[in-house]
PDB file of C-alpha atoms in Angstrom:
ATOM      1  CA  MET A  64      24.468  -2.828  32.197  1.00 95.00           C
ATOM      2  CA  LYS A  65      28.078  -2.671  32.492  1.00 97.00           C
ATOM      3  CA  ARG A  66      29.177   1.127  31.764  1.00 98.00           C
ATOM      4  CA  SER A  67      31.276  -0.424  28.322  1.00 98.00           C
ATOM      5  CA  GLU A  68      27.757  -1.858  27.299  1.00 98.00           C
ATOM      6  CA  ILE A  69      26.267   2.221  28.085  1.00 98.00           C
ATOM      7  CA  ASN A  70      29.152   3.341  26.013  1.00 98.00           C
ATOM      8  CA  ALA A  71      28.991   0.887  22.856  1.00 98.00           C
ATOM      9  CA  ALA A  72      25.530   1.480  22.474  1.00 98.00           C
ATOM     10  CA  ILE A  73      25.645   5.752  22.706  1.00 98.00           C
ATOM     11  CA  ARG A  74      28.412   5.209  20.024  1.00 98.00           C
ATOM     12  CA  THR A  75      26.304   2.997  17.741  1.00 98.00           C
ATOM     13  CA  ALA A  76      23.817   5.003  17.777  1.00 98.00           C
ATOM     14  CA  GLU A  77      25.375   8.093  17.267  1.00 98.00           C
ATOM     15  CA  THR A  78      26.928   6.207  14.253  1.00 98.00           C
ATOM     16  CA  PHE A  79      23.545   5.613  12.901  1.00 98.00           C
ATOM     17  CA  MET A  80      22.315   8.615  13.344  1.00 98.00           C
ATOM     18  CA  ALA A  81      25.164  10.126  11.545  1.00 97.00           C
ATOM     19  CA  GLN A  82      24.159   8.039   8.415  1.00 96.00           C
ATOM     20  CA  MET A  83      20.643   8.763   8.975  1.00 97.00           C
ATOM     21  CA  GLN A  84      21.944  12.674   8.549  1.00 97.00           C
ATOM     22  CA  VAL A  85      20.143  13.915  12.010  1.00 97.00           C
ATOM     23  CA  HIS A  86      22.043  16.389  13.939  1.00 96.00           C
ATOM     24  CA  LEU A  87      21.553  16.415  17.473  1.00 97.00           C
ATOM     25  CA  PRO A  88      21.847  19.140  20.372  1.00 96.00           C
ATOM     26  CA  PRO A  89      25.339  20.221  21.483  1.00 95.00           C
ATOM     27  CA  PHE A  90      25.247  18.936  24.758  1.00 95.00           C
ATOM     28  CA  ALA A  91      24.954  15.539  23.014  1.00 97.00           C
ATOM     29  CA  ARG A  92      28.355  15.713  22.155  1.00 96.00           C
ATOM     30  CA  TRP A  93      29.380  16.650  26.143  1.00 95.00           C
ATOM     31  CA  THR A  94      32.046  14.687  27.766  1.00 96.00           C
ATOM     32  CA  PRO A  95      32.278  13.684  31.543  1.00 94.00           C
ATOM     33  CA  HIS A  96      34.624  16.883  31.393  1.00 92.00           C
ATOM     34  CA  ASP A  97      32.725  18.781  30.047  1.00 91.00           C
ATOM     35  CA  TRP A  98      30.111  18.475  32.221  1.00 90.00           C
ATOM     36  CA  GLU A  99      32.619  18.419  34.787  1.00 87.00           C
ATOM     37  CA  GLU A 100      33.527  21.823  33.530  1.00 86.00           C
ATOM     38  CA  LEU A 101      29.989  23.483  33.092  1.00 82.00           C
ATOM     39  CA  GLN A 102      30.040  22.947  37.263  1.00 76.00           C
ATOM     40  CA  HIS A 103      31.934  25.272  38.086  1.00 71.00           C
ATOM     41  CA  GLY A 104      29.801  28.840  37.325  1.00 64.00           C
ATOM     42  CA  SER A 105      26.176  29.164  38.564  1.00 62.00           C
ATOM     43  CA  GLU A 106      25.060  29.180  34.701  1.00 63.00           C
ATOM     44  CA  GLY A 107      26.434  25.971  33.761  1.00 66.00           C
ATOM     45  CA  GLN A 108      25.128  24.652  37.155  1.00 74.00           C
ATOM     46  CA  GLY A 109      21.269  25.947  35.865  1.00 82.00           C
ATOM     47  CA  THR A 110      22.264  24.243  33.014  1.00 87.00           C
ATOM     48  CA  VAL A 111      22.655  20.885  34.374  1.00 88.00           C
ATOM     49  CA  HIS A 112      19.449  21.368  36.756  1.00 89.00           C
ATOM     50  CA  GLU A 113      17.172  22.093  33.691  1.00 91.00           C
ATOM     51  CA  LEU A 114      18.020  19.150  31.822  1.00 94.00           C
ATOM     52  CA  ALA A 115      18.259  16.892  34.423  1.00 92.00           C
ATOM     53  CA  GLU A 116      14.472  17.966  35.575  1.00 93.00           C
ATOM     54  CA  ARG A 117      13.488  17.586  32.078  1.00 95.00           C
ATOM     55  CA  GLN A 118      15.162  14.663  31.472  1.00 95.00           C
ATOM     56  CA  LEU A 119      16.794  15.371  28.650  1.00 97.00           C
ATOM     57  CA  GLY A 120      19.920  13.891  27.155  1.00 97.00           C
ATOM     58  CA  TRP A 121      20.936   9.984  26.437  1.00 98.00           C
ATOM     59  CA  ASP A 122      19.152   7.790  27.915  1.00 97.00           C
ATOM     60  CA  VAL A 123      20.255   3.621  27.199  1.00 98.00           C
ATOM     61  CA  THR A 124      18.277   0.346  29.379  1.00 97.00           C
ATOM     62  CA  ASP A 125      18.179  -2.774  29.236  1.00 96.00           C
ATOM     63  CA  PHE A 126      14.858  -3.300  31.231  1.00 94.00           C
ATOM     64  CA  GLY A 127      16.588  -5.508  33.869  1.00 91.00           C
ATOM     65  CA  SER A 128      16.719  -7.960  31.894  1.00 92.00           C
ATOM     66  CA  GLY A 129      20.493  -7.945  30.940  1.00 93.00           C
ATOM     67  CA  THR A 130      20.036  -9.193  27.467  1.00 96.00           C
ATOM     68  CA  TYR A 131      20.280  -6.207  25.805  1.00 97.00           C
ATOM     69  CA  ALA A 132      20.653  -7.326  22.206  1.00 97.00           C
ATOM     70  CA  ARG A 133      17.339  -8.448  22.669  1.00 97.00           C
ATOM     71  CA  THR A 134      15.781  -6.515  25.358  1.00 97.00           C
ATOM     72  CA  GLY A 135      16.907  -2.887  25.441  1.00 97.00           C
ATOM     73  CA  LEU A 136      16.936   0.916  23.949  1.00 98.00           C
ATOM     74  CA  CYS A 137      18.897   3.451  23.168  1.00 98.00           C
ATOM     75  CA  LEU A 138      17.765   6.730  22.622  1.00 98.00           C
ATOM     76  CA  PHE A 139      18.246  10.617  23.381  1.00 98.00           C
ATOM     77  CA  ALA A 140      15.219  13.157  24.742  1.00 98.00           C
ATOM     78  CA  LEU A 141      15.207  16.310  23.220  1.00 98.00           C
ATOM     79  CA  ARG A 142      12.754  18.397  24.432  1.00 97.00           C
ATOM     80  CA  ASN A 143      10.450  17.729  27.155  1.00 97.00           C
ATOM     81  CA  GLY A 144       8.294  19.496  29.570  1.00 96.00           C
ATOM     82  CA  VAL A 145       7.594  19.049  33.381  1.00 92.00           C
ATOM     83  CA  PRO A 146       4.793  17.476  34.833  1.00 85.00           C
ATOM     84  CA  GLY A 147       2.811  20.146  36.453  1.00 85.00           C
ATOM     85  CA  VAL A 148       4.767  23.440  35.640  1.00 90.00           C
ATOM     86  CA  PRO A 149       3.130  25.788  32.531  1.00 89.00           C
ATOM     87  CA  GLY A 150       5.124  26.357  30.139  1.00 91.00           C
ATOM     88  CA  GLN A 151       6.424  23.391  27.423  1.00 94.00           C
ATOM     89  CA  THR A 152       3.411  20.712  27.243  1.00 96.00           C
ATOM     90  CA  TYR A 153       5.076  17.920  24.860  1.00 97.00           C
ATOM     91  CA  GLY A 154       8.198  16.343  24.290  1.00 98.00           C
ATOM     92  CA  GLU A 155      10.483  14.749  21.343  1.00 98.00           C
ATOM     93  CA  LYS A 156      12.921  11.919  21.448  1.00 98.00           C
ATOM     94  CA  LEU A 157      14.641   9.834  19.193  1.00 98.00           C
ATOM     95  CA  LEU A 158      15.167   6.157  19.502  1.00 98.00           C
ATOM     96  CA  VAL A 159      17.571   3.753  17.891  1.00 98.00           C
ATOM     97  CA  VAL A 160      15.912   0.500  17.722  1.00 98.00           C
ATOM     98  CA  GLY A 161      18.293  -2.615  17.123  1.00 98.00           C
ATOM     99  CA  VAL A 162      17.486  -5.411  14.956  1.00 98.00           C
ATOM    100  CA  GLU A 163      14.965  -8.168  16.982  1.00 98.00           C
ATOM    101  CA  GLN A 164      15.704  -5.723  20.318  1.00 98.00           C
ATOM    102  CA  HIS A 165      12.399  -5.573  22.432  1.00 98.00           C
ATOM    103  CA  THR A 166      11.039  -2.725  24.017  1.00 98.00           C
ATOM    104  CA  PRO A 167       9.134  -5.019  26.206  1.00 97.00           C
ATOM    105  CA  MET A 168       5.142  -4.374  26.347  1.00 97.00           C
ATOM    106  CA  HIS A 169       3.959  -1.352  28.301  1.00 97.00           C
ATOM    107  CA  PHE A 170       1.344   1.758  28.363  1.00 97.00           C
ATOM    108  CA  HIS A 171       1.211   5.112  29.988  1.00 97.00           C
ATOM    109  CA  TRP A 172      -1.103   6.507  32.263  1.00 96.00           C
ATOM    110  CA  ASN A 173      -1.448   9.698  30.778  1.00 96.00           C
ATOM    111  CA  LYS A 174       1.058   9.836  27.883  1.00 97.00           C
ATOM    112  CA  THR A 175      -0.001  10.128  23.877  1.00 98.00           C
ATOM    113  CA  GLU A 176       2.508   9.846  21.132  1.00 98.00           C
ATOM    114  CA  ASP A 177       2.942   9.406  18.305  1.00 98.00           C
ATOM    115  CA  ILE A 178       5.932   7.081  16.639  1.00 98.00           C
ATOM    116  CA  ILE A 179       7.185   7.211  13.729  1.00 98.00           C
ATOM    117  CA  ASN A 180      10.073   5.618  11.695  1.00 98.00           C
ATOM    118  CA  ARG A 181      12.474   8.154  10.658  1.00 98.00           C
ATOM    119  CA  GLY A 182      14.548   5.383   8.371  1.00 98.00           C
ATOM    120  CA  GLY A 183      16.295   2.256   8.474  1.00 98.00           C
ATOM    121  CA  GLY A 184      13.988  -0.711   8.032  1.00 98.00           C
ATOM    122  CA  VAL A 185      10.288  -1.541   9.231  1.00 98.00           C
ATOM    123  CA  LEU A 186       9.794  -0.876  12.842  1.00 98.00           C
ATOM    124  CA  ALA A 187       7.424  -3.288  14.304  1.00 98.00           C
ATOM    125  CA  ILE A 188       4.548  -2.903  16.973  1.00 98.00           C
ATOM    126  CA  ARG A 189       2.647  -5.366  18.566  1.00 98.00           C
ATOM    127  CA  LEU A 190      -0.946  -3.490  19.607  1.00 98.00           C
ATOM    128  CA  GLN A 191      -3.164  -4.560  22.527  1.00 98.00           C
ATOM    129  CA  MET A 192      -5.709  -2.949  24.891  1.00 98.00           C
ATOM    130  CA  SER A 193      -5.588  -3.433  28.213  1.00 97.00           C
ATOM    131  CA  THR A 194      -7.807  -4.358  30.923  1.00 96.00           C
ATOM    132  CA  LYS A 195      -9.516  -2.200  34.154  1.00 92.00           C
ATOM    133  CA  ASP A 196      -6.230  -4.066  36.050  1.00 93.00           C
ATOM    134  CA  GLY A 197      -3.567  -3.839  33.779  1.00 93.00           C
ATOM    135  CA  GLY A 198      -4.082  -7.161  32.202  1.00 96.00           C
ATOM    136  CA  LEU A 199      -3.903  -7.826  28.463  1.00 97.00           C
ATOM    137  CA  GLY A 200      -7.892  -6.891  26.770  1.00 97.00           C
ATOM    138  CA  THR A 201      -9.835  -8.785  24.270  1.00 97.00           C
ATOM    139  CA  LEU A 202     -10.764  -5.482  22.349  1.00 97.00           C
ATOM    140  CA  ASN A 203      -9.383  -4.528  18.553  1.00 98.00           C
ATOM    141  CA  PRO A 204      -7.087  -2.114  19.178  1.00 98.00           C
ATOM    142  CA  VAL A 205      -8.138   0.800  16.439  1.00 98.00           C
ATOM    143  CA  VAL A 206      -5.341   3.533  15.736  1.00 98.00           C
ATOM    144  CA  PHE A 207      -4.613   6.649  13.774  1.00 98.00           C
ATOM    145  CA  SER A 208      -1.874   5.897  11.224  1.00 98.00           C
ATOM    146  CA  ASP A 209      -1.291   9.131   8.483  1.00 98.00           C
ATOM    147  CA  GLY A 210      -4.519  10.089   7.851  1.00 96.00           C
ATOM    148  CA  ARG A 211      -6.359   6.683   8.473  1.00 97.00           C
ATOM    149  CA  THR A 212      -7.758   4.888  11.047  1.00 98.00           C
ATOM    150  CA  VAL A 213      -6.588   1.024  11.379  1.00 98.00           C
ATOM    151  CA  THR A 214      -7.956  -1.830  13.387  1.00 98.00           C
ATOM    152  CA  VAL A 215      -5.565  -4.303  14.821  1.00 97.00           C
ATOM    153  CA  HIS A 216      -6.392  -7.542  15.998  1.00 97.00           C
ATOM    154  CA  PRO A 217      -5.295  -7.993  20.227  1.00 98.00           C
ATOM    155  CA  GLY A 218      -1.643  -8.871  20.049  1.00 98.00           C
ATOM    156  CA  GLY A 219      -1.644  -8.001  16.665  1.00 98.00           C
ATOM    157  CA  ILE A 220       1.415  -6.400  14.596  1.00 98.00           C
ATOM    158  CA  LEU A 221       1.243  -2.748  12.748  1.00 98.00           C
ATOM    159  CA  ARG A 222       4.790  -2.680  10.739  1.00 98.00           C
ATOM    160  CA  LEU A 223       5.588   1.165   9.726  1.00 98.00           C
ATOM    161  CA  HIS A 224       7.833   1.361   6.808  1.00 98.00           C
ATOM    162  CA  PRO A 225      10.443   4.431   6.953  1.00 98.00           C
ATOM    163  CA  GLY A 226       8.123   7.567   6.871  1.00 98.00           C
ATOM    164  CA  GLU A 227       5.287   5.743   8.495  1.00 98.00           C
ATOM    165  CA  SER A 228       3.777   6.645  12.118  1.00 98.00           C
ATOM    166  CA  VAL A 229       0.872   5.822  14.251  1.00 98.00           C
ATOM    167  CA  THR A 230      -0.553   7.719  17.194  1.00 98.00           C
ATOM    168  CA  LEU A 231      -0.676   5.346  20.663  1.00 98.00           C
ATOM    169  CA  THR A 232      -3.395   6.817  23.326  1.00 98.00           C
ATOM    170  CA  PRO A 233      -3.155   5.954  26.831  1.00 97.00           C
ATOM    171  CA  LEU A 234      -3.984   2.866  27.931  1.00 97.00           C
ATOM    172  CA  LEU A 235      -2.693   0.743  24.832  1.00 98.00           C
ATOM    173  CA  TYR A 236      -0.572  -1.879  25.431  1.00 98.00           C
ATOM    174  CA  HIS A 237       2.592  -2.045  23.054  1.00 98.00           C
ATOM    175  CA  GLU A 238       5.918  -3.564  22.557  1.00 98.00           C
ATOM    176  CA  PHE A 239       8.650  -2.772  19.334  1.00 98.00           C
ATOM    177  CA  TRP A 240      11.450  -3.659  17.680  1.00 98.00           C
ATOM    178  CA  ALA A 241      13.171  -3.901  13.924  1.00 98.00           C
ATOM    179  CA  GLU A 242      13.233  -5.635  11.428  1.00 98.00           C
ATOM    180  CA  GLU A 243      16.118  -6.727   9.632  1.00 96.00           C
ATOM    181  CA  VAL A 244      17.233  -3.813   9.890  1.00 97.00           C
ATOM    182  CA  PRO A 245      17.824  -1.233  12.296  1.00 98.00           C
ATOM    183  CA  VAL A 246      15.605   1.641  13.103  1.00 98.00           C
ATOM    184  CA  LEU A 247      15.659   5.024  13.264  1.00 98.00           C
ATOM    185  CA  VAL A 248      12.510   6.110  15.789  1.00 98.00           C
ATOM    186  CA  GLY A 249      11.429   9.841  16.082  1.00 98.00           C
ATOM    187  CA  GLU A 250       8.634   9.997  19.242  1.00 98.00           C
ATOM    188  CA  VAL A 251       6.677  13.022  19.503  1.00 98.00           C
ATOM    189  CA  SER A 252       4.236  12.901  22.769  1.00 98.00           C
ATOM    190  CA  SER A 253       2.434  14.752  25.738  1.00 97.00           C
ATOM    191  CA  ILE A 254       4.673  15.740  28.497  1.00 97.00           C
ATOM    192  CA  ASN A 255       7.512  12.236  29.290  1.00 95.00           C
ATOM    193  CA  ASP A 256       7.215  10.852  32.717  1.00 93.00           C
ATOM    194  CA  ASP A 257       9.378   8.094  33.003  1.00 90.00           C
ATOM    195  CA  ALA A 258       9.376   7.858  36.493  1.00 86.00           C
ATOM    196  CA  GLY A 259       5.369   7.710  37.086  1.00 89.00           C
ATOM    197  CA  ASP A 260       3.847   7.222  33.736  1.00 94.00           C
ATOM    198  CA  ASN A 261       4.698   3.539  32.142  1.00 94.00           C
ATOM    199  CA  ARG A 262       3.113   0.584  33.202  1.00 95.00           C
ATOM    200  CA  PHE A 263       4.592  -2.856  32.279  1.00 96.00           C
ATOM    201  CA  LEU A 264       3.091  -5.912  31.350  1.00 96.00           C
ATOM    202  CA  ASN A 265       5.767  -7.647  33.433  1.00 92.00           C
ATOM    203  CA  PRO A 266       6.938  -5.651  36.316  1.00 86.00           C
ATOM    204  CA  LEU A 267      10.644  -4.319  35.131  1.00 86.00           C
ATOM    205  CA  GLY A 268      12.920  -1.864  35.832  1.00 78.00           C
ATOM    206  CA  ARG A 269      13.308   1.260  33.702  1.00 80.00           C
ATOM    207  CA  PHE A 270      16.806   2.174  35.214  1.00 85.00           C
ATOM    208  CA  PRO A 271      19.582  -0.118  34.965  1.00 86.00           C
ATOM    209  CA  THR A 272      21.673  -0.008  37.517  1.00 89.00           C
ATOM    210  CA  ILE A 273      25.408   0.495  36.178  1.00 95.00           C
ATOM    211  CA  ASP A 274      28.777  -1.372  36.429  1.00 96.00           C
ATOM    212  CA  GLU A 275      31.174   0.882  35.772  1.00 97.00           C
ATOM    213  CA  ASP A 276      33.935  -0.978  34.780  1.00 97.00           C
ATOM    214  CA  GLU A 277      35.057   2.041  32.476  1.00 97.00           C
ATOM    215  CA  ALA A 278      34.523   6.120  32.168  1.00 97.00           C
ATOM    216  CA  PRO A 279      31.759   6.826  30.869  1.00 97.00           C
ATOM    217  CA  TYR A 280      31.623   8.159  27.001  1.00 98.00           C
ATOM    218  CA  ARG A 281      28.420  10.705  27.083  1.00 98.00           C
ATOM    219  CA  LEU A 282      26.512  10.907  30.550  1.00 97.00           C
ATOM    220  CA  LEU A 283      23.139   9.420  31.033  1.00 97.00           C
ATOM    221  CA  VAL A 284      20.117  11.396  31.846  1.00 95.00           C
ATOM    222  CA  SER A 285      20.217   9.537  35.405  1.00 93.00           C
ATOM    223  CA  ASP A 286      24.076  10.781  35.934  1.00 94.00           C
ATOM    224  CA  LEU A 287      23.263  14.259  35.199  1.00 93.00           C
ATOM    225  CA  THR A 288      20.014  13.209  37.395  1.00 90.00           C
ATOM    226  CA  LEU A 289      22.529  12.677  40.416  1.00 90.00           C
ATOM    227  CA  MET A 290      24.397  15.353  39.277  1.00 88.00           C
ATOM    228  CA  ALA A 291      22.062  17.804  40.237  1.00 84.00           C
ATOM    229  CA  ALA A 292      21.095  16.241  43.152  1.00 82.00           C
ATOM    230  CA  HIS A 293      24.850  16.807  44.416  1.00 75.00           C
ATOM    231  CA  GLN A 294      24.886  20.478  43.119  1.00 67.00           C
ATOM    232  CA  GLY A 295      21.724  20.852  45.507  1.00 59.00           C
ATOM    233  CA  THR A 296      22.880  19.311  48.770  1.00 54.00           C
ATOM    234  CA  GLN A 297      25.820  21.569  48.554  1.00 51.00           C
TER     235      GLN A 297
END
C-alpha cells in the first residue's frame, strides 16, 4: 500500500470515530515527531517496546489485494495480552468497515471474539465452518448472539444492526463488510495474535508492504515493531 493511502484511511477513521463520539487513548494521536521525541528517554523506549509487544495502535491493511476500498480494513488495537505471558488474557479493537469493503474469509486457530456493531449501518458477516484440512465445511454454523442461539446455513450471512453482536469461536470462517453505510465495529476477544493465529481461506498478506510516497501521518503497529527492534540493536 502507498503511505498516502494509509494516511487517508486513518484520517477517515478518526473523523468517523469522532462522529460516533468514540475517544481513543492519547497515543492514538501521537505524530511521528512525538514518537521520535519519546525515544530519547528510557521511559519512552519502554513505552514503544510495550506497545509493540502488545501490538497496540493503528493498523491499516489491504491484505495484499492492491484494492483497499474493496478488500481492506482500518483498525485500532486498544488493549491486548501477550501470548504465553501471564497477566492480561484479553484484547479489544475498534474497526472502521467501509461500504462493501471486505475483510476476507478467515478463521482463528485459538481466538474467540465478540464482534459488536457499535454504530453506523448494518454489518454483514458470512459464516461457514471449516474442515479438518482448512477447507469450507458443510455443517451449519451455530453462534451465540445477544442472548440467543442462531443457526446459519453454510456460507449464510448474519446481519448485525447497531448495538447487536455475535460471538465467533475458533475454526469458524468469517468474512464481513458494511452494507450501504460504514460501520464502527468493536471487537472484544481473547489474546489477539495476528502473526500466528489467522488462517485465511485464500493465502494472502496480513500486513502490507508500504510504498513510502509521503511522510506518515500516524505510525502503524508495524512501524512501532520496527522502532522497537531498532532500539534493541542499539
